[in-house]
Short mmCIF file of C-alpha atoms in Angstrom, two decimals:
data_model
loop_
_atom_site.label_atom_id
_atom_site.label_comp_id
_atom_site.label_asym_id
_atom_site.label_seq_id
_atom_site.Cartn_x
_atom_site.Cartn_y
_atom_site.Cartn_z
CA MET A 1 -8.94 4.02 -49.09
CA ILE A 2 -11.86 5.13 -46.95
CA TRP A 3 -13.02 1.61 -46.64
CA HIS A 4 -9.54 0.44 -45.50
CA GLY A 5 -9.59 3.27 -42.92
CA HIS A 6 -12.90 1.93 -41.56
CA ILE A 7 -11.51 -1.59 -41.37
CA LEU A 8 -8.47 -0.44 -39.55
CA ALA A 9 -10.57 1.58 -37.07
CA ALA A 10 -12.78 -1.43 -36.27
CA ILE A 11 -9.71 -3.71 -35.76
CA SER A 12 -8.09 -1.10 -33.53
CA GLY A 13 -11.27 -0.85 -31.55
CA PHE A 14 -11.53 -4.55 -30.96
CA VAL A 15 -7.85 -4.63 -29.84
CA ILE A 16 -8.45 -1.83 -27.28
CA ILE A 17 -11.57 -3.40 -25.94
CA TRP A 18 -9.80 -6.73 -25.53
CA ALA A 19 -6.81 -5.20 -23.86
CA VAL A 20 -8.84 -3.20 -21.38
CA LEU A 21 -11.15 -6.08 -20.50
CA ARG A 22 -8.18 -8.39 -20.05
CA ASP A 23 -6.40 -5.81 -17.86
CA ALA A 24 -9.46 -5.25 -15.71
CA PHE A 25 -9.98 -8.96 -15.23
CA GLU A 26 -6.33 -9.49 -14.19
CA THR A 27 -6.55 -6.57 -11.76
CA VAL A 28 -9.96 -7.08 -10.25
CA VAL A 29 -10.71 -10.83 -10.57
CA LEU A 30 -7.43 -12.79 -11.03
CA PRO A 31 -5.94 -13.47 -7.51
CA ARG A 32 -2.27 -13.75 -8.55
CA ARG A 33 0.50 -11.53 -9.76
CA VAL A 34 0.72 -11.23 -13.65
CA THR A 35 4.29 -11.75 -14.92
CA ARG A 36 3.64 -10.45 -18.43
CA HIS A 37 6.12 -7.70 -19.36
CA PHE A 38 3.51 -5.14 -20.29
CA GLN A 39 0.33 -4.62 -18.29
CA ILE A 40 -1.97 -1.63 -18.64
CA THR A 41 -2.50 -1.12 -14.93
CA ALA A 42 1.21 -1.29 -14.20
CA TRP A 43 1.90 1.13 -16.96
CA PHE A 44 -0.82 3.39 -15.67
CA TYR A 45 0.64 3.47 -12.12
CA ARG A 46 4.10 4.14 -13.46
CA GLN A 47 2.88 7.01 -15.51
CA THR A 48 0.88 8.62 -12.68
CA TRP A 49 3.01 7.73 -9.61
CA ILE A 50 6.29 9.06 -10.92
CA PRO A 51 5.12 12.77 -11.45
CA TRP A 52 3.14 12.59 -8.19
CA ARG A 53 6.33 11.47 -6.39
CA ARG A 54 8.43 14.23 -8.00
CA ILE A 55 5.95 16.85 -6.85
CA ALA A 56 6.10 15.37 -3.33
CA GLU A 57 9.94 15.56 -3.34
CA HIS A 58 9.62 19.42 -3.32
CA ILE A 59 7.53 19.35 -0.06
CA LYS A 60 10.05 19.85 2.72
CA THR A 61 7.89 19.06 5.76
CA ALA A 62 7.80 15.29 6.25
CA ALA A 63 4.23 15.17 7.62
CA ARG A 64 2.80 17.27 4.79
CA GLN A 65 4.77 15.22 2.22
CA GLN A 66 3.29 12.02 3.56
CA ASN A 67 -0.16 13.56 3.66
CA PHE A 68 0.18 14.57 0.00
CA LEU A 69 1.45 11.06 -0.93
CA GLY A 70 -1.52 9.63 0.94
CA TYR A 71 -3.95 11.06 -1.49
CA PHE A 72 -2.51 9.03 -4.34
CA GLY A 73 -3.76 5.56 -3.42
CA PRO A 74 -7.48 6.38 -3.10
CA LEU A 75 -7.42 8.83 -5.99
CA SER A 76 -5.61 6.32 -8.22
CA LEU A 77 -8.51 3.87 -7.89
CA PHE A 78 -10.98 6.36 -9.36
CA LEU A 79 -8.45 7.46 -12.08
CA LEU A 80 -7.87 3.81 -13.03
CA LEU A 81 -11.61 3.13 -13.29
CA GLY A 82 -11.98 6.26 -15.37
CA PHE A 83 -9.01 5.21 -17.53
CA TRP A 84 -10.74 1.81 -18.18
CA ALA A 85 -14.04 3.49 -19.04
CA THR A 86 -12.29 5.82 -21.42
CA GLY A 87 -10.60 2.92 -23.08
CA LEU A 88 -13.85 0.95 -23.54
CA ILE A 89 -15.74 3.92 -24.87
CA SER A 90 -13.08 4.76 -27.26
CA GLY A 91 -12.77 1.16 -28.35
CA PHE A 92 -16.48 0.82 -28.98
CA ALA A 93 -16.45 4.13 -30.84
CA LEU A 94 -13.81 2.87 -33.16
CA VAL A 95 -15.71 -0.33 -33.89
CA GLN A 96 -18.98 1.62 -34.33
CA TYR A 97 -17.21 3.98 -36.75
CA GLY A 98 -15.64 1.07 -38.63
CA ILE A 99 -18.87 -0.90 -39.22
CA GLY A 100 -21.04 2.19 -39.89
CA GLY A 101 -24.82 1.98 -39.85
CA HIS A 102 -25.75 5.09 -37.74
CA GLU A 103 -27.81 8.15 -38.49
CA GLN A 104 -28.46 11.35 -36.52
CA LEU A 105 -31.99 12.65 -36.08
CA SER A 106 -31.05 16.10 -37.42
CA GLY A 107 -29.74 14.51 -40.59
CA GLU A 108 -26.23 15.76 -40.11
CA PRO A 109 -23.33 13.67 -41.32
CA MET A 110 -21.84 11.14 -38.91
CA THR A 111 -18.32 11.96 -37.80
CA PHE A 112 -16.01 10.08 -35.43
CA GLY A 113 -16.58 12.74 -32.79
CA ARG A 114 -20.33 12.09 -32.90
CA ILE A 115 -19.81 8.38 -32.87
CA LEU A 116 -17.60 8.80 -29.77
CA TYR A 117 -20.37 10.82 -28.09
CA HIS A 118 -22.86 7.98 -29.00
CA SER A 119 -20.51 5.39 -27.55
CA GLY A 120 -20.31 7.36 -24.33
CA GLU A 121 -24.07 7.76 -23.83
CA THR A 122 -24.58 4.03 -24.67
CA PHE A 123 -21.90 2.91 -22.21
CA PHE A 124 -23.40 5.00 -19.38
CA THR A 125 -26.97 4.01 -20.65
CA LEU A 126 -28.13 7.71 -20.97
CA GLY A 127 -30.47 6.79 -23.86
CA TYR A 128 -30.94 10.20 -25.41
CA GLY A 129 -31.77 8.73 -28.82
CA ASP A 130 -30.36 11.52 -30.86
CA ILE A 131 -28.09 9.03 -32.68
CA VAL A 132 -29.62 5.82 -33.75
CA PRO A 133 -27.98 2.58 -34.94
CA THR A 134 -29.64 1.40 -38.14
CA SER A 135 -27.77 -1.69 -39.12
CA GLY A 136 -28.08 -5.05 -37.32
CA ALA A 137 -24.40 -5.04 -36.40
CA ALA A 138 -24.56 -1.58 -35.03
CA ARG A 139 -27.67 -2.38 -32.91
CA ALA A 140 -26.04 -5.55 -31.51
CA LEU A 141 -22.78 -3.67 -30.69
CA SER A 142 -24.84 -0.95 -28.88
CA VAL A 143 -26.57 -3.60 -26.72
CA ILE A 144 -23.30 -5.27 -25.88
CA GLU A 145 -21.79 -1.81 -24.92
CA ALA A 146 -24.72 -0.99 -22.72
CA GLY A 147 -24.46 -4.32 -21.02
CA MET A 148 -20.80 -3.76 -20.38
CA GLY A 149 -21.59 -0.35 -18.95
CA PHE A 150 -23.82 -2.07 -16.32
CA ALA A 151 -21.00 -4.47 -15.62
CA PHE A 152 -18.51 -1.66 -15.20
CA LEU A 153 -20.83 -0.13 -12.60
CA GLY A 154 -20.87 -3.47 -10.84
CA VAL A 155 -17.08 -3.40 -10.76
CA VAL A 156 -17.00 0.06 -9.25
CA ILE A 157 -19.58 -0.93 -6.62
CA GLY A 158 -17.82 -4.15 -5.74
CA TYR A 159 -14.13 -3.40 -6.24
CA ILE A 160 -13.74 -0.34 -4.02
CA PRO A 161 -15.33 -1.77 -0.80
CA VAL A 162 -13.18 -4.92 -1.18
CA VAL A 163 -9.97 -2.82 -1.42
CA TYR A 164 -10.91 -0.75 1.58
CA SER A 165 -11.84 -3.92 3.59
CA SER A 166 -8.43 -5.32 2.89
CA PHE A 167 -6.78 -1.95 3.83
CA SER A 168 -8.72 -2.01 7.15
CA ARG A 169 -7.52 -5.53 8.08
CA ARG A 170 -3.96 -4.50 7.26
CA GLU A 171 -4.06 -1.35 9.37
CA ILE A 172 -5.58 -2.96 12.55
CA GLN A 173 -2.47 -4.93 13.16
CA ILE A 174 -0.22 -1.93 12.35
CA SER A 175 -2.11 0.22 14.87
CA MET A 176 -1.72 -2.40 17.48
CA LEU A 177 2.09 -2.35 16.91
CA ASP A 178 2.15 1.19 18.25
CA ALA A 179 1.95 0.21 21.89
CA ARG A 180 4.14 -2.92 21.43
CA ALA A 181 6.98 -1.48 19.50
CA GLY A 182 6.82 2.36 19.45
CA SER A 183 6.15 4.94 16.71
CA PRO A 184 7.79 4.18 14.36
CA PRO A 185 8.21 0.60 15.43
CA THR A 186 11.72 -0.83 16.08
CA ALA A 187 13.01 -4.38 16.81
CA GLU A 188 14.68 -3.28 19.92
CA GLU A 189 11.46 -1.62 21.35
CA LEU A 190 9.35 -4.64 20.66
CA LEU A 191 11.73 -7.08 22.27
CA VAL A 192 12.34 -4.90 25.28
CA ARG A 193 8.67 -4.21 25.92
CA LEU A 194 7.83 -7.92 25.65
CA ALA A 195 10.62 -8.66 28.13
CA ARG A 196 9.51 -5.97 30.62
CA THR A 197 6.01 -7.48 30.88
CA GLN A 198 7.89 -10.29 32.63
CA GLY A 199 9.62 -8.01 34.99
CA ASN A 200 12.99 -7.92 33.11
CA SER A 201 13.35 -11.64 33.91
CA GLY A 202 13.52 -12.74 30.33
CA MET A 203 10.96 -13.59 27.66
CA ASP A 204 7.81 -15.57 28.02
CA GLN A 205 8.01 -18.02 25.14
CA ARG A 206 4.30 -18.55 24.83
CA VAL A 207 3.54 -14.74 24.58
CA LEU A 208 6.41 -14.25 22.11
CA ASP A 209 5.29 -17.20 19.88
CA GLN A 210 1.71 -15.89 19.90
CA VAL A 211 2.91 -12.45 18.83
CA LEU A 212 4.97 -13.99 16.04
CA ARG A 213 2.15 -16.22 14.88
CA ASP A 214 -0.09 -13.19 14.56
CA TRP A 215 2.52 -11.32 12.49
CA GLU A 216 3.11 -14.48 10.34
CA ARG A 217 -0.59 -14.40 9.47
CA TRP A 218 -0.46 -10.71 8.89
CA ALA A 219 2.40 -11.01 6.44
CA ALA A 220 0.57 -13.78 4.55
CA GLU A 221 -2.59 -11.54 4.32
CA LEU A 222 -0.42 -8.57 3.28
CA LEU A 223 1.08 -10.66 0.41
CA GLU A 224 -2.27 -11.95 -0.68
CA SER A 225 -4.15 -8.66 -0.54
CA GLN A 226 -1.44 -6.58 -2.27
CA ILE A 227 -0.91 -9.05 -4.97
CA SER A 228 -4.57 -9.27 -5.62
CA TYR A 229 -5.04 -5.49 -5.28
CA PRO A 230 -1.77 -3.72 -6.17
CA ALA A 231 -3.26 -0.38 -5.51
CA LEU A 232 -3.05 -1.12 -1.74
CA THR A 233 0.65 -0.74 -1.87
CA PHE A 234 0.14 3.04 -2.34
CA PHE A 235 -2.38 3.39 0.49
CA ARG A 236 -0.71 5.15 3.40
CA SER A 237 -1.37 4.40 7.15
CA GLN A 238 -3.24 6.95 9.28
CA HIS A 239 -0.03 8.20 10.91
CA SER A 240 2.96 9.39 8.93
CA ASN A 241 5.35 7.34 11.29
CA GLN A 242 3.47 4.10 10.49
CA SER A 243 3.34 2.07 7.38
CA TRP A 244 2.92 -1.58 6.11
CA LEU A 245 6.52 -1.47 5.03
CA GLY A 246 7.72 -0.28 8.40
CA ALA A 247 5.77 -3.04 10.14
CA LEU A 248 7.14 -5.65 7.77
CA THR A 249 10.71 -4.40 8.35
CA THR A 250 10.29 -4.47 12.06
CA MET A 251 9.16 -8.06 12.12
CA LEU A 252 11.94 -9.14 9.81
CA ASP A 253 14.44 -7.38 12.17
CA VAL A 254 12.93 -9.02 15.18
CA THR A 255 12.93 -12.46 13.78
CA SER A 256 16.42 -12.10 12.59
CA LEU A 257 17.67 -11.33 16.08
CA LEU A 258 15.69 -14.30 17.48
CA MET A 259 17.16 -16.58 14.84
CA VAL A 260 20.70 -15.39 15.68
CA GLY A 261 20.05 -16.42 19.19
CA ILE A 262 18.78 -14.89 22.42
CA GLU A 263 19.54 -16.83 25.59
CA GLY A 264 16.50 -18.82 26.76
CA VAL A 265 14.42 -18.14 23.71
CA GLN A 266 13.46 -20.80 21.22
CA PRO A 267 13.58 -19.56 17.54
CA GLU A 268 11.22 -22.11 15.84
CA GLN A 269 8.27 -19.74 15.43
CA ALA A 270 10.62 -16.90 14.56
CA LYS A 271 11.86 -18.91 11.61
CA LEU A 272 8.37 -19.40 10.33
CA THR A 273 7.53 -15.70 10.66
CA PHE A 274 10.73 -14.66 9.02
CA ALA A 275 10.05 -16.95 6.04
CA MET A 276 6.59 -15.52 5.52
CA ALA A 277 7.72 -11.95 5.93
CA ARG A 278 10.68 -12.37 3.66
CA HIS A 279 8.34 -14.01 0.99
CA ALA A 280 6.12 -10.95 1.19
CA ALA A 281 9.04 -8.55 0.93
CA VAL A 282 10.45 -10.25 -2.23
CA ASP A 283 7.13 -10.58 -4.06
CA LEU A 284 5.86 -7.14 -3.16
CA ALA A 285 9.20 -5.59 -4.42
CA GLN A 286 8.28 -7.13 -7.81
CA VAL A 287 4.73 -5.72 -7.71
CA VAL A 288 6.02 -2.17 -7.28
CA LYS A 289 8.82 -2.74 -9.86
CA ALA A 290 11.52 -1.98 -7.26
CA ARG A 291 15.10 -2.13 -8.42
CA TYR A 292 18.10 -3.26 -6.47
CA GLU A 293 19.65 -0.39 -4.49
CA THR A 294 23.46 -0.76 -4.28
CA ALA A 295 24.08 2.43 -2.39
CA ALA A 296 21.65 1.90 0.42
CA VAL A 297 22.55 3.19 3.90
CA ASP A 298 23.53 0.59 6.42
CA ARG A 299 20.72 0.42 8.94
CA LEU A 300 22.81 -1.45 11.55
CA PRO A 301 26.52 -0.54 11.61
CA ALA A 302 28.81 -2.21 14.19
CA ALA A 303 28.57 0.52 16.76
CA GLU A 304 24.78 0.57 16.56
CA LEU A 305 24.64 -3.23 16.93
CA ASP A 306 26.75 -2.91 20.18
CA ARG A 307 24.16 -0.40 21.53
CA LEU A 308 21.31 -2.73 20.56
CA GLN A 309 22.93 -5.61 22.44
CA GLY A 310 23.37 -3.37 25.41
CA SER A 311 19.72 -2.27 25.48
CA LEU A 312 18.55 -5.91 25.08
CA ALA A 313 20.92 -6.95 27.92
CA ALA A 314 19.48 -4.32 30.16
CA ALA A 315 15.98 -5.89 29.68
CA GLY A 316 17.38 -9.30 30.43
CA LEU A 317 17.78 -10.47 26.87
CA ARG A 318 21.31 -11.71 26.00
CA LEU A 319 21.88 -11.69 22.29
CA ARG A 320 24.75 -13.91 20.99
CA ASN A 321 27.70 -11.70 20.31
CA ASP A 322 30.40 -14.03 18.83
CA GLU A 323 31.83 -13.62 15.29
CA ALA A 324 29.53 -16.46 14.00
CA ALA A 325 26.45 -14.69 15.29
CA ARG A 326 27.44 -11.44 13.63
CA GLU A 327 28.01 -13.20 10.34
CA LYS A 328 24.71 -14.95 10.58
CA LEU A 329 22.89 -11.66 11.25
CA ALA A 330 24.58 -10.09 8.21
CA LYS A 331 23.44 -12.97 6.00
CA LEU A 332 19.91 -12.72 7.32
CA ARG A 333 19.79 -9.02 6.68
CA LEU A 334 21.09 -9.51 3.15
CA MET A 335 18.07 -11.75 2.45
CA TYR A 336 15.57 -8.91 2.86
CA GLU A 337 17.09 -5.48 3.38
CA PRO A 338 17.86 -4.83 -0.28
CA TYR A 339 14.30 -5.41 -1.19
CA LEU A 340 13.04 -3.20 1.63
CA HIS A 341 15.46 -0.30 0.63
CA ALA A 342 14.24 -0.62 -2.99
CA MET A 343 10.60 -0.47 -1.98
CA SER A 344 11.25 2.44 0.47
CA ARG A 345 12.78 4.48 -2.29
CA ASN A 346 10.17 3.65 -4.90
CA LEU A 347 7.20 4.40 -2.56
CA MET A 348 8.77 7.14 -0.43
CA LEU A 349 8.12 5.15 2.71
CA PRO A 350 10.94 5.48 5.25
CA LEU A 351 12.23 2.42 6.92
CA PRO A 352 12.29 2.33 10.65
CA PRO A 353 15.63 2.05 12.55
CA TRP A 354 16.67 -0.96 14.55
CA ARG A 355 16.69 1.16 17.67
CA TYR A 356 15.91 4.78 18.74
CA ALA A 357 18.83 7.18 19.21
CA ALA A 358 16.38 9.20 21.33
CA LYS A 359 13.08 7.57 22.06
CA PRO A 360 10.01 9.47 20.65
CA ARG A 361 6.54 9.40 22.09
CA ASP A 362 4.24 6.76 20.95
CA ASN A 363 1.31 7.78 18.90
CA TRP A 364 -1.18 6.95 21.64
CA GLN A 365 0.70 9.20 24.05
CA ALA A 366 0.28 12.24 21.71
CA GLY A 367 -2.68 14.47 21.46
CA PRO A 368 -3.55 18.00 20.34
CA TRP A 369 -4.38 19.26 23.89
CA ASP A 370 -1.65 17.39 25.84
CA ARG A 371 0.58 20.39 26.39
CA LEU A 372 -2.27 22.56 27.49
CA ILE A 373 -3.67 19.93 29.76
CA GLN A 374 -0.30 19.27 31.34
CA ALA A 375 0.40 22.96 31.88
CA ARG A 376 -3.12 23.57 33.36
CA GLY A 377 -2.68 20.43 35.59
CA LEU A 378 0.70 21.61 36.93
CA ALA A 379 -0.77 25.03 37.66
CA VAL A 380 -3.66 23.52 39.53
CA LEU A 381 -1.38 21.27 41.54
CA GLY A 382 0.94 24.11 42.33
CA GLN A 383 -1.63 26.38 43.97
CA ASN A 384 -4.86 26.22 45.94
CA ARG A 385 -7.44 28.25 44.19
CA PRO A 386 -11.22 28.61 44.25
CA ARG A 387 -13.10 26.50 41.65
CA LEU A 388 -14.40 28.46 38.64
CA ARG A 389 -18.10 28.49 37.67
CA GLY A 390 -18.92 25.51 35.43
CA GLU A 391 -15.67 23.71 36.21
CA ASP A 392 -17.56 20.86 37.80
CA HIS A 393 -18.84 19.82 34.35
CA PHE A 394 -15.35 18.82 33.07
#
């Protein structure tokens, strides 16, 4: 019976080692989404994200809530690496316990707890030598485990910088959107600001196409990076009113309007950008296991669409307003909004509106001293006063 127990332990250990190595390979090395029903990393993120999100739901202040959620992405990387390391150490300990062939220098009997300790010191190459493998199989397994520990260290050194490099590339474009489309970005604001650069005389096709090409490439990089490194989906932007999901939503909204038809604007590049952005939305919804949301709030009711058309018209952009155009816009929205709503709910990332009811300040216009500086400047302008000592230095 004891012998059967050792065999079962060894088999279980091999299964755990294989499962962890396979999962680590698929997560770190394999550059495509795994469609298998069960994956350890996906299970890990579900088990850790759900309680984290439930805690965040009790935080009433939006900014504090987003700050708390922002810790999850970076922290989850270290937790995942620790989870893999724990799995490998436990797997090797089970195999070592199953094959036997160890002795402790103090002569005490070997227990699974001591074998687990020996597996840990071997994996991290501590080399205390208080527990010694005596059989050939045990020695070989110890060498393999020590080599795997070095490989694991290499994964830690190589994986984290690559993830942060991808995050940085994603965020640069999102930060640039602040001055182009507001904070949070909206389709109305982006189109109006592009039109105003031409003096309200319409849209410069070359400028518009270049902007759309940049965002087509950004959507492709977003899809590639977040399928290769799913943890990136949980990384928040630097500002609580910005996100990769908000930027993706804005570009889908913008290209939808251009495809419906704006007088004097050619929609060819908009179609390409819409296709790439929609592809990213659909595939990333599957990465985060988003479910279809049937009760989502309508982001663009009829009255809001009328206001949007009025704002665009004031900037010299005449959006088609016949029944066929409204039906086409509804069909285009149905192609991507359900996926965006599902991801928004899963990740607790709010979707931006189509237009502002009351325009907020852009992030670049806000600063911690702005009110004090403005008040001081008005006071200085309102009176002639002698200069204070040291004021010339500012």
